[in-house]
CSV table of C-alpha atoms and ligand atoms in Angstrom, one decimal:
chain,number,residue,atom,x,y,z
O,1,GLY,CA,6.1,76.9,29.3
O,2,GLY,CA,5.8,78.1,33.0
O,3,PRO,CA,8.6,77.9,35.5
O,4,GLY,CA,10.5,74.5,34.7
O,5,GLY,CA,8.7,73.8,31.6
O,6,PRO,CA,10.5,73.0,28.3
O,7,VAL,CA,11.8,75.9,26.7
O,8,VAL,CA,9.8,76.0,23.4
O,9,VAL,CA,12.9,76.7,20.7
O,10,PRO,CA,11.6,78.8,17.5
O,11,GLY,CA,12.7,77.6,14.5
O,12,ASP,CA,13.8,79.7,11.2
O,13,PRO,CA,10.1,81.4,10.8
O,14,ASP,CA,10.9,81.0,6.8
O,15,GLY,CA,11.3,77.0,7.0
O,16,PRO,CA,8.4,74.6,6.3
O,17,THR,CA,6.1,73.9,9.0
O,18,ASP,CA,2.8,72.9,7.6
O,19,PRO,CA,1.3,69.9,9.8
O,20,VAL,CA,2.8,66.5,10.3
O,21,ASP,CA,1.2,63.4,8.6
O,22,PRO,CA,2.5,60.8,11.6
O,23,GLU,CA,0.7,57.8,9.3
O,24,GLN,CA,3.5,57.2,7.3
O,25,PRO,CA,3.7,53.3,5.7
O,26,GLU,CA,6.0,51.0,7.2
O,27,PRO,CA,9.4,50.7,5.5
O,28,THR,CA,10.0,47.5,3.3
O,29,PHE,CA,13.9,47.3,3.3
O,30,ASP,CA,14.0,46.2,0.1
O,31,GLN,CA,14.9,49.7,-1.8
O,32,ALA,CA,18.8,49.7,-3.3
O,33,LEU,CA,20.7,52.1,-1.0
O,34,ALA,CA,21.4,55.2,-3.0
O,35,ILE,CA,25.3,55.5,-2.9
O,36,PRO,CA,26.1,59.3,-3.2
O,37,PRO,CA,28.3,59.5,-6.4
O,38,LEU,CA,32.3,60.4,-6.2
O,39,ALA,CA,32.4,64.4,-7.1
O,40,ASP,CA,34.6,64.7,-10.1
O,41,SER,CA,37.8,66.6,-10.0
O,42,VAL,CA,40.5,68.4,-12.2
O,43,VAL,CA,43.4,68.9,-10.8
O,44,ASP,CA,44.9,72.2,-12.3
O,45,GLU,CA,48.8,73.4,-13.6
O,46,ASP,CA,49.4,74.0,-10.2
O,47,GLY,CA,48.5,70.7,-8.4
O,48,THR,CA,45.2,72.1,-6.6
O,49,ARG,CA,42.8,69.2,-6.9
O,50,VAL,CA,39.4,71.0,-7.7
O,51,PHE,CA,35.9,70.3,-7.1
O,52,GLN,CA,32.2,71.7,-8.1
O,53,LEU,CA,29.9,72.1,-5.7
O,54,THR,CA,26.5,73.8,-6.5
O,55,ALA,CA,23.9,74.6,-4.3
O,56,GLN,CA,20.3,73.9,-5.9
O,57,ALA,CA,16.4,73.6,-5.4
O,58,GLY,CA,14.8,70.2,-7.0
O,59,THR,CA,12.6,67.8,-6.0
O,60,THR,CA,12.9,64.3,-4.7
O,61,SER,CA,10.8,61.0,-5.4
O,62,PHE,CA,11.4,59.4,-1.6
O,63,ARG,CA,8.8,57.0,-2.3
O,64,GLU,CA,7.1,56.2,-5.7
O,65,GLY,CA,4.5,58.6,-6.9
O,66,VAL,CA,5.7,61.8,-4.6
O,67,GLU,CA,7.6,64.6,-5.3
O,68,THR,CA,9.1,66.6,-2.2
O,69,GLU,CA,10.6,69.5,-2.8
O,70,THR,CA,14.3,69.4,-1.8
O,71,TRP,CA,17.7,70.8,-1.7
O,72,GLY,CA,21.0,69.3,-2.5
O,73,PHE,CA,24.7,70.1,-4.4
O,74,ASN,CA,24.9,69.0,-8.0
O,75,GLY,CA,21.8,67.1,-7.3
O,76,ASP,CA,18.1,67.3,-5.8
O,77,PHE,CA,19.0,65.7,-2.4
O,78,LEU,CA,22.6,65.7,-0.3
O,79,GLY,CA,25.6,65.9,-2.1
O,80,PRO,CA,28.6,63.8,-4.4
O,81,THR,CA,31.4,62.6,-1.7
O,82,LEU,CA,34.6,64.8,-2.0
O,83,ARG,CA,37.9,62.8,-1.6
O,84,ALA,CA,41.3,64.1,-1.5
O,85,ARG,CA,44.5,62.8,0.3
O,86,ARG,CA,46.3,63.9,2.8
O,87,GLY,CA,49.4,66.5,1.1
O,88,GLU,CA,46.9,67.7,-1.6
O,89,GLN,CA,46.0,71.5,-2.2
O,90,VAL,CA,42.2,71.4,-3.1
O,91,ALA,CA,39.8,73.9,-4.4
O,92,VAL,CA,35.7,73.9,-4.1
O,93,GLU,CA,34.1,76.1,-6.8
O,94,VAL,CA,30.8,76.6,-4.8
O,95,THR,CA,27.7,78.3,-6.8
O,96,ASN,CA,24.4,78.8,-5.0
O,97,THR,CA,21.5,78.7,-7.0
O,98,LEU,CA,19.0,78.8,-4.6
O,99,GLY,CA,17.0,81.6,-3.6
O,100,GLU,CA,18.6,83.2,-0.6
O,101,SER,CA,22.3,82.7,1.0
O,102,THR,CA,24.0,79.6,2.2
O,103,SER,CA,27.8,78.3,3.0
O,104,VAL,CA,29.6,75.7,2.8
O,105,HIS,CA,31.6,74.4,6.2
O,106,TRP,CA,33.8,71.2,6.0
O,107,HIS,CA,33.2,69.6,9.3
O,108,GLY,CA,36.2,68.6,11.0
O,109,MET,CA,38.4,70.1,8.2
O,110,HIS,CA,41.9,72.0,9.6
O,111,LEU,CA,41.7,75.0,7.6
O,112,PRO,CA,42.0,78.2,7.3
O,113,PRO,CA,39.2,80.4,8.9
O,114,GLU,CA,38.6,82.5,5.8
O,115,MET,CA,37.8,78.9,4.5
O,116,ASP,CA,35.7,77.1,6.8
O,117,GLY,CA,32.5,77.8,5.3
O,118,GLY,CA,30.9,79.2,8.7
O,119,PRO,CA,28.1,82.3,8.9
O,120,HIS,CA,31.3,84.8,8.2
O,121,GLN,CA,31.2,83.0,5.0
O,122,GLU,CA,28.3,83.1,3.2
O,123,VAL,CA,27.3,82.7,-0.4
O,124,GLU,CA,24.6,85.1,-1.7
O,125,ALA,CA,21.8,83.8,-4.1
O,126,GLY,CA,23.4,83.8,-6.9
O,127,GLY,CA,26.6,84.0,-5.6
O,128,THR,CA,30.1,82.3,-5.9
O,129,TRP,CA,33.0,81.0,-3.6
O,130,ARG,CA,36.4,79.3,-4.2
O,131,PRO,CA,37.4,78.2,-0.9
O,132,THR,CA,41.0,76.6,-1.2
O,133,TRP,CA,43.5,74.7,1.8
O,134,LEU,CA,45.7,72.0,1.9
O,135,VAL,CA,44.9,68.7,3.3
O,136,ASP,CA,46.8,68.0,6.4
O,137,GLN,CA,45.7,66.0,8.5
O,138,PRO,CA,44.9,62.0,8.9
O,139,ALA,CA,42.4,59.8,7.0
O,140,ALA,CA,38.8,60.6,8.0
O,141,THR,CA,35.3,60.6,7.4
O,142,LEU,CA,34.6,64.5,7.2
O,143,TRP,CA,31.3,66.3,6.0
O,144,TYR,CA,29.9,69.1,4.7
O,145,HIS,CA,26.9,70.6,5.2
O,146,PRO,CA,25.6,75.0,5.5
O,147,HIS,CA,25.8,77.1,8.1
O,148,PRO,CA,24.3,80.1,7.2
O,149,HIS,CA,23.9,82.4,10.2
O,150,GLY,CA,19.5,81.1,12.1
O,151,ARG,CA,18.9,78.7,9.2
O,152,THR,CA,21.4,76.0,9.5
O,153,GLU,CA,18.8,73.6,10.2
O,154,LYS,CA,16.6,74.8,7.5
O,155,HIS,CA,19.0,74.2,4.9
O,156,VAL,CA,21.0,70.8,6.3
O,157,TYR,CA,16.8,69.3,6.8
O,158,LEU,CA,16.2,70.1,3.1
O,159,GLY,CA,18.9,68.1,2.2
O,160,MET,CA,22.2,70.0,1.9
O,161,SER,CA,25.1,67.8,3.1
O,162,GLY,CA,27.6,65.2,2.3
O,163,MET,CA,30.5,63.0,3.0
O,164,PHE,CA,34.3,64.2,2.4
O,165,ILE,CA,36.6,61.8,2.8
O,166,LEU,CA,40.3,62.0,3.4
O,167,ASP,CA,43.1,59.4,2.5
O,168,ASP,CA,46.4,58.7,3.7
O,169,ASP,CA,49.1,56.0,3.1
O,170,GLY,CA,48.6,55.2,7.1
O,171,ALA,CA,44.6,54.3,6.6
O,172,ASP,CA,45.8,52.4,2.6
O,173,ALA,CA,47.5,49.9,5.1
O,174,ALA,CA,45.1,48.6,7.6
O,175,GLY,CA,43.4,46.2,5.7
O,176,LEU,CA,40.4,47.9,5.9
O,177,PRO,CA,38.0,47.1,2.9
O,178,ALA,CA,38.4,50.3,1.0
O,179,GLU,CA,36.2,50.1,-2.3
O,180,TYR,CA,34.0,52.7,-2.5
O,181,GLY,CA,30.2,51.8,-2.7
O,182,VAL,CA,31.0,47.7,-2.9
O,183,ASP,CA,32.8,47.1,0.6
O,184,ASP,CA,33.3,50.7,2.0
O,185,ILE,CA,29.7,52.1,2.1
O,186,PRO,CA,28.7,55.9,3.3
O,187,VAL,CA,25.9,55.9,5.6
O,188,ILE,CA,24.1,58.9,6.1
O,189,VAL,CA,21.4,58.7,8.7
O,190,GLN,CA,18.9,61.4,8.7
O,191,ASP,CA,15.1,61.4,10.4
O,192,LYS,CA,12.5,63.3,8.7
O,193,SER,CA,8.6,64.3,9.3
O,194,PHE,CA,6.6,64.4,6.1
O,195,THR,CA,3.4,66.2,5.7
O,196,ALA,CA,0.3,64.5,4.1
O,197,ASP,CA,1.0,66.2,0.9
O,198,GLY,CA,4.5,64.2,1.0
O,199,GLN,CA,6.6,67.4,1.8
O,200,LEU,CA,9.8,68.1,4.0
O,201,THR,CA,8.2,70.0,7.7
O,202,LEU,CA,10.0,71.6,10.5
O,203,ALA,CA,6.5,71.7,12.7
O,204,GLN,CA,7.2,70.3,16.1
O,205,GLU,CA,4.1,68.3,16.1
O,206,ASN,CA,5.6,65.3,18.6
O,207,GLY,CA,6.0,67.6,22.1
O,208,VAL,CA,10.0,67.9,21.5
O,209,PRO,CA,11.1,71.5,22.2
O,210,SER,CA,14.3,71.8,20.4
O,211,GLY,CA,13.6,70.5,17.0
O,212,VAL,CA,12.2,67.5,14.7
O,213,MET,CA,11.8,64.2,16.2
O,214,GLY,CA,11.3,62.6,12.9
O,215,GLU,CA,8.9,59.7,11.9
O,216,VAL,CA,10.7,58.5,8.6
O,217,LEU,CA,14.4,57.5,8.6
O,218,MET,CA,16.0,57.6,5.6
O,219,VAL,CA,20.0,56.5,5.1
O,220,ASN,CA,21.5,58.7,2.0
O,221,GLY,CA,18.0,59.6,1.4
O,222,THR,CA,16.7,56.3,0.9
O,223,ILE,CA,13.8,55.0,2.6
O,224,GLY,CA,14.0,51.4,3.9
O,225,ALA,CA,17.3,50.6,2.5
O,226,VAL,CA,19.0,47.3,1.4
O,227,GLN,CA,22.9,47.0,0.5
O,228,GLU,CA,23.9,43.8,-1.0
O,229,VAL,CA,27.0,42.4,0.7
O,230,THR,CA,29.8,41.0,-1.6
O,231,THR,CA,32.5,40.5,0.6
O,232,GLU,CA,33.1,38.7,4.1
O,233,ARG,CA,33.7,42.2,5.4
O,234,VAL,CA,31.9,45.7,4.8
O,235,ARG,CA,33.2,48.6,6.1
O,236,LEU,CA,29.9,51.8,7.0
O,237,ARG,CA,31.1,54.9,7.2
O,238,LEU,CA,28.1,56.2,10.0
O,239,LEU,CA,27.3,59.7,9.8
O,240,ASN,CA,24.5,60.9,11.8
O,241,GLY,CA,23.5,63.6,9.2
O,242,SER,CA,20.1,64.5,11.3
O,243,THR,CA,19.0,67.4,13.0
O,244,LEU,CA,18.3,66.7,16.5
O,245,ARG,CA,18.2,62.7,16.9
O,246,SER,CA,20.9,60.6,18.2
O,247,TYR,CA,21.3,56.9,17.2
O,248,ASN,CA,22.8,53.6,19.3
O,249,PHE,CA,23.4,51.9,16.3
O,250,GLY,CA,23.8,48.0,16.7
O,251,PHE,CA,22.8,44.5,14.6
O,252,ASP,CA,19.4,43.0,14.7
O,253,ASP,CA,21.2,40.0,15.8
O,254,ASP,CA,23.2,41.4,18.1
O,255,ARG,CA,26.3,40.9,16.3
O,256,SER,CA,29.8,42.8,17.3
O,257,PHE,CA,31.7,44.8,15.2
O,258,GLN,CA,34.7,46.5,15.0
O,259,LEU,CA,35.0,50.5,15.7
O,260,VAL,CA,37.7,51.2,13.4
O,261,ALA,CA,37.7,55.0,13.4
O,262,SER,CA,36.3,57.7,15.2
O,263,ASP,CA,35.3,61.6,14.0
O,264,GLY,CA,38.9,62.3,12.9
O,265,GLY,CA,39.9,59.1,11.7
O,266,LEU,CA,41.3,55.8,12.7
O,267,LEU,CA,41.3,54.8,16.7
O,268,SER,CA,44.9,53.5,17.7
O,269,ALA,CA,43.8,49.8,17.8
O,270,PRO,CA,40.2,48.1,16.5
O,271,HIS,CA,37.8,48.2,19.8
O,272,GLU,CA,35.5,45.4,19.3
O,273,THR,CA,31.9,46.3,20.5
O,274,ASN,CA,28.1,45.5,19.4
O,275,ARG,CA,26.6,49.4,20.4
O,276,ILE,CA,28.1,52.9,19.1
O,277,GLN,CA,26.3,56.1,20.1
O,278,LEU,CA,26.4,59.1,17.7
O,279,SER,CA,24.4,62.3,18.1
O,280,PRO,CA,24.5,65.1,15.3
O,281,GLY,CA,27.0,65.4,13.5
O,282,GLU,CA,29.1,62.8,15.0
O,283,ARG,CA,30.9,59.6,12.7
O,284,ALA,CA,32.2,56.3,13.4
O,285,GLU,CA,33.9,53.9,10.9
O,286,ILE,CA,32.3,49.9,11.8
O,287,VAL,CA,33.7,46.8,9.9
O,288,VAL,CA,31.3,44.1,9.8
O,289,GLU,CA,31.3,40.2,9.1
O,290,MET,CA,29.2,38.4,6.6
O,291,GLU,CA,28.5,35.0,6.4
O,292,PRO,CA,27.8,33.9,2.8
O,293,GLY,CA,23.7,34.0,2.2
O,294,THR,CA,22.5,35.5,5.9
O,295,ALA,CA,21.2,39.4,6.6
O,296,THR,CA,21.5,41.5,9.1
O,297,MET,CA,19.4,44.5,10.4
O,298,LEU,CA,21.4,47.5,11.5
O,299,ARG,CA,19.1,49.4,14.1
O,300,SER,CA,18.8,52.3,16.5
O,301,TYR,CA,18.7,51.2,19.9
O,302,PRO,CA,17.6,52.7,23.1
O,303,GLN,CA,19.9,55.3,23.7
O,304,ARG,CA,22.2,56.7,26.5
O,305,LEU,CA,20.9,60.5,27.0
O,306,GLY,CA,21.6,60.7,30.7
O,307,GLU,CA,19.3,62.5,33.1
O,308,ILE,CA,17.3,64.2,30.0
O,309,ALA,CA,13.8,65.6,31.3
O,310,ASP,CA,11.9,63.7,28.1
O,311,PRO,CA,13.3,61.0,27.1
O,312,GLU,CA,10.5,59.5,25.2
O,313,GLY,CA,10.5,63.3,23.2
O,314,TYR,CA,14.2,63.5,22.7
O,315,GLY,CA,13.9,59.8,21.2
O,316,ALA,CA,16.0,57.9,23.4
O,317,LEU,CA,13.5,55.2,24.0
O,318,ASP,CA,13.1,54.5,20.2
O,319,THR,CA,14.0,51.2,18.2
O,320,LEU,CA,14.5,51.9,15.1
O,321,ASP,CA,15.3,49.6,11.8
O,322,VAL,CA,17.5,51.7,9.6
O,323,LEU,CA,19.7,49.7,6.9
O,324,ARG,CA,19.4,45.8,5.8
O,325,LEU,CA,22.4,44.1,5.0
O,326,GLU,CA,22.5,41.2,2.7
O,327,ALA,CA,24.9,38.8,1.7
O,328,ALA,CA,25.1,37.4,-1.3
O,329,ASP,CA,25.6,33.6,-1.7
O,330,GLU,CA,29.1,33.5,-2.4
O,331,LEU,CA,31.6,36.2,-0.7
O,332,ALA,CA,35.0,37.6,-2.2
O,333,PRO,CA,37.4,37.9,0.6
O,334,SER,CA,38.4,40.4,3.1
O,335,ALA,CA,41.7,41.6,4.4
O,336,VAL,CA,42.1,41.1,8.0
O,337,VAL,CA,41.7,43.9,9.9
O,338,ALA,CA,44.8,45.3,11.1
O,339,ALA,CA,46.1,44.9,15.2
O,340,GLN,CA,47.2,48.5,14.8
O,341,LEU,CA,45.5,50.7,12.8
O,342,SER,CA,47.1,54.4,13.4
O,343,ASP,CA,50.2,55.5,15.7
O,344,GLU,CA,49.4,59.4,15.7
O,345,GLU,CA,50.9,60.8,18.7
O,346,ARG,CA,48.7,61.7,21.4
O,347,LEU,CA,48.6,65.4,23.1
O,348,ASP,CA,50.0,65.5,26.3
O,349,GLU,CA,48.4,67.4,29.1
O,350,ALA,CA,51.5,68.8,30.7
O,351,ASP,CA,51.6,70.9,27.1
O,352,ALA,CA,48.6,73.1,27.7
O,353,THR,CA,49.3,76.0,28.6
O,354,THR,CA,45.2,77.4,28.3
O,355,THR,CA,42.3,75.5,30.4
O,356,ARG,CA,39.2,77.3,29.5
O,357,ARG,CA,35.4,76.1,30.6
O,358,PHE,CA,32.2,76.2,28.6
O,359,VAL,CA,28.9,75.2,30.7
O,360,MET,CA,25.7,74.9,28.7
O,361,LYS,CA,22.8,76.0,30.5
O,362,ASN,CA,19.7,77.7,29.7
O,363,LEU,CA,20.2,77.2,25.7
O,364,ALA,CA,23.3,79.4,26.2
O,365,LEU,CA,26.4,79.0,26.9
O,366,ASN,CA,28.1,80.7,29.4
O,367,GLY,CA,25.2,82.7,29.5
O,368,GLN,CA,25.6,84.1,26.5
O,369,ARG,CA,24.1,83.8,22.9
O,370,MET,CA,26.1,83.6,19.7
O,371,ASP,CA,27.0,87.3,18.4
O,372,MET,CA,28.1,87.6,14.9
O,373,ASN,CA,30.6,90.8,16.1
O,374,ARG,CA,31.5,89.6,19.6
O,375,ILE,CA,34.6,87.3,19.6
O,376,ASP,CA,34.6,85.3,22.9
O,377,GLU,CA,37.8,83.7,22.9
O,378,VAL,CA,41.4,84.2,21.6
O,379,VAL,CA,43.8,81.6,21.3
O,380,THR,CA,47.6,81.5,20.3
O,381,VAL,CA,48.7,79.6,17.2
O,382,GLY,CA,50.9,77.0,18.5
O,383,THR,CA,49.8,76.7,22.0
O,384,THR,CA,47.7,73.3,23.5
O,385,GLU,CA,44.7,73.8,25.5
O,386,VAL,CA,42.0,71.7,27.4
O,387,TRP,CA,38.6,72.8,27.0
O,388,GLU,CA,36.6,71.6,29.7
O,389,VAL,CA,32.5,71.3,28.9
O,390,ARG,CA,29.5,70.6,31.1
O,391,ASN,CA,25.9,70.6,30.1
O,392,ASP,CA,23.6,71.8,32.9
O,393,ASP,CA,20.6,71.4,30.9
O,394,PRO,CA,18.2,68.7,31.4
O,395,MET,CA,18.1,68.2,27.5
O,396,PRO,CA,20.5,66.8,25.3
O,397,HIS,CA,23.5,68.9,23.6
O,398,ASN,CA,26.6,68.1,22.1
O,399,PHE,CA,30.0,70.5,21.3
O,400,HIS,CA,31.6,70.7,18.0
O,401,ILE,CA,34.8,73.0,17.7
O,402,HIS,CA,35.9,74.1,14.3
O,403,ASP,CA,39.1,73.5,12.5
O,404,VAL,CA,40.9,70.9,15.2
O,405,GLN,CA,40.1,67.8,15.8
O,406,PHE,CA,40.4,66.7,19.8
O,407,GLU,CA,41.5,64.0,22.6
O,408,VAL,CA,39.0,63.5,25.4
O,409,LEU,CA,41.2,63.5,28.5
O,410,SER,CA,37.8,62.6,30.7
O,411,VAL,CA,34.4,62.1,31.5
O,412,ASP,CA,33.8,63.0,34.7
O,413,GLY,CA,37.5,62.6,35.9
O,414,ALA,CA,37.6,59.0,34.6
O,415,PRO,CA,39.2,57.9,31.5
O,416,PRO,CA,37.3,57.8,28.2
O,417,PRO,CA,35.3,55.1,27.0
O,418,PRO,CA,37.5,53.3,24.1
O,419,GLU,CA,34.8,54.6,21.7
O,420,LEU,CA,36.1,58.5,22.9
O,421,SER,CA,39.3,57.4,22.7
O,422,GLY,CA,40.3,58.7,19.3
O,423,ARG,CA,40.5,62.4,17.5
O,424,LYS,CA,36.8,63.9,17.7
O,425,ASP,CA,35.7,67.0,16.6
O,426,THR,CA,32.0,66.5,17.9
O,427,ILE,CA,31.0,65.1,21.7
O,428,TYR,CA,27.7,64.1,23.4
O,429,THR,CA,27.2,65.8,26.3
O,430,GLU,CA,24.9,64.3,28.7
O,431,PRO,CA,23.3,66.6,30.9
O,432,GLY,CA,25.1,67.3,34.0
O,433,HIS,CA,28.1,65.3,33.0
O,434,GLU,CA,31.7,66.9,32.5
O,435,TYR,CA,33.9,66.4,29.7
O,436,ARG,CA,37.7,67.7,29.6
O,437,LEU,CA,38.9,68.0,25.8
O,438,ILE,CA,42.4,68.6,24.7
O,439,MET,CA,43.5,70.2,21.1
O,440,ARG,CA,46.4,72.0,19.7
O,441,PHE,CA,45.8,74.9,17.4
O,442,GLU,CA,48.3,75.0,14.6
O,443,HIS,CA,49.0,77.1,11.6
O,444,TYR,CA,46.5,79.2,10.8
O,445,ALA,CA,46.0,82.7,12.7
O,446,ASN,CA,43.4,85.6,11.6
O,447,PRO,CA,42.6,87.7,14.4
O,448,GLU,CA,39.6,89.0,12.4
O,449,VAL,CA,37.9,86.1,10.9
O,450,PRO,CA,36.3,83.6,13.7
O,451,TYR,CA,36.1,79.5,14.1
O,452,MET,CA,32.5,78.7,15.5
O,453,TYR,CA,32.4,76.1,18.7
O,454,HIS,CA,28.4,74.8,19.2
O,455,CYS,CA,26.1,72.6,20.0
O,456,HIS,CA,25.0,70.8,16.8
O,457,LEU,CA,21.8,69.7,17.5
O,458,LEU,CA,20.6,72.3,14.8
O,459,ARG,CA,18.4,74.5,16.1
O,460,HIS,CA,20.2,74.5,19.2
O,461,GLU,CA,22.9,76.0,17.0
O,462,ASP,CA,20.7,78.5,15.1
O,463,PHE,CA,19.4,79.8,18.7
O,464,GLY,CA,22.3,80.7,19.8
O,465,LEU,CA,24.1,77.8,21.6
O,466,MET,CA,27.6,79.0,19.7
O,467,GLY,CA,30.6,80.9,20.0
O,468,GLN,CA,33.7,82.4,18.3
O,469,PHE,CA,37.1,82.3,18.9
O,470,VAL,CA,40.3,83.9,17.1
O,471,VAL,CA,43.7,82.5,16.7
O,472,VAL,CA,46.2,84.5,16.5
O,473,GLU,CA,50.0,84.8,16.6
O,474,PRO,CA,51.4,85.0,19.5
O,475,GLY,CA,52.0,89.1,21.0
O,476,THR,CA,48.8,90.2,18.9
O,477,GLU,CA,45.8,91.6,20.8
O,478,PRO,CA,42.7,91.5,18.4
O,479,PRO,CA,40.0,93.6,18.7
O,480,THR,CA,36.9,92.4,20.7
O,481,GLU,CA,34.4,93.4,18.2
O,482,LEU,CA,34.3,92.2,14.8
O,483,PRO,CA,33.7,94.7,12.3
O,484,GLY,CA,30.2,94.7,10.9
O,485,THR,CA,28.9,91.8,9.6
O,486,GLY,CA,25.4,93.2,8.4
O,487,HIS,CA,23.7,90.1,10.7
O,488,GLU,CA,22.1,91.3,14.1
M,501,LIG,CU1,29.0,71.1,11.2
M,501,LIG,CU2,29.7,74.4,13.0
M,501,LIG,O1,29.4,72.5,12.0
M,502,LIG,CU1,22.2,71.6,22.3
């Protein structure tokens, strides 16, 4: 575009870009919601819980009679749900059978940088990788997805992601519905664009400069999904697994629900509300009460996207049906959600020793775009920091930090709203607004392997709205350049 016009962000030239077919059939909401299977694991002689994930290409029938080329883990589309308990050592044997390198990043996980699965841990075509780490953080709904340099959008969009659920004793005692696939439902929400012959496309034909704003919504890969509810309360683990679109979730009868967890785990107490907005990569757990024999539709309502230049283009005005919940005529009783969910200690601003500032402007972070060989920030292990994040672009961004869960100190100087009161690893950043985050960097230091922080709108991330930090032992001076990585 000309001066002041939209910057069109180019996608991966190897991604599918055939023309979009805007004429898509209306979803019927009578298709049983697919529930990703729980991944098998074995506990080896050292007590490590070992999972296997194979990245593979295949085809998926999203609609009867139409075969769509997709990618997935251990299957044709998406991946199984991994599940582990606080205190367990886990390992994942990753095999890449795709024709190109990929990676698997454990989004929201506190773990050593060599195990993080970012662009420095790519798995070559035909290669394997076996990260292992100790699960040492509160129960939460995390997820995993590829993070290859400059190609994350394509890999996620073609179907590669899955949930990673962490459990602990505190969450067990919180009175939350907890039977996976029965009253504890994974809800991975994604939007896709299809071509006339039913293939996924990353073409930008709807005028959005930042990626795909898909015409078709799916949950766990099911278009027009319905979930039967057989209990008085149902817990939905909402994950915005889209590459660009945000959702403002609510129900079509405007019922309220209890928000019980954000990205990094349980809130201190349930928050009753009728809307929860999630930008790409964010999660929320909600508990919904149902009456026997009734139905309700999970919807996305027009969003609060701030002063963006093109609200229509970013889907901010859309109302979209997502998932129908249908209650059986008789419902099994559910426990009452506890009034206090978590007593995790809060971080104290008085303990912060460093404040850093990150401004997103012109699709860059502090004026720079991602360089695999550059270390942008050096953090000392065992310290608490405040990160001030500001979006000075006229378009939506969000901000995700690897390795840590942060707490929100303030939004434009005011205390955060209840939905931002818990542990987070990704936060929506409205244009012209400022977010002060506090976090503590613990346990893992390696001057040679960085963690990432970036916008999780995946085409922005691929374009370079990302930086790298290393965590070092006190008194260490790491190099500012990393050894050659083979990437430009
Ligand atoms: Cu979910 Cu750096 O990513
Ligand atoms: Cu962005």
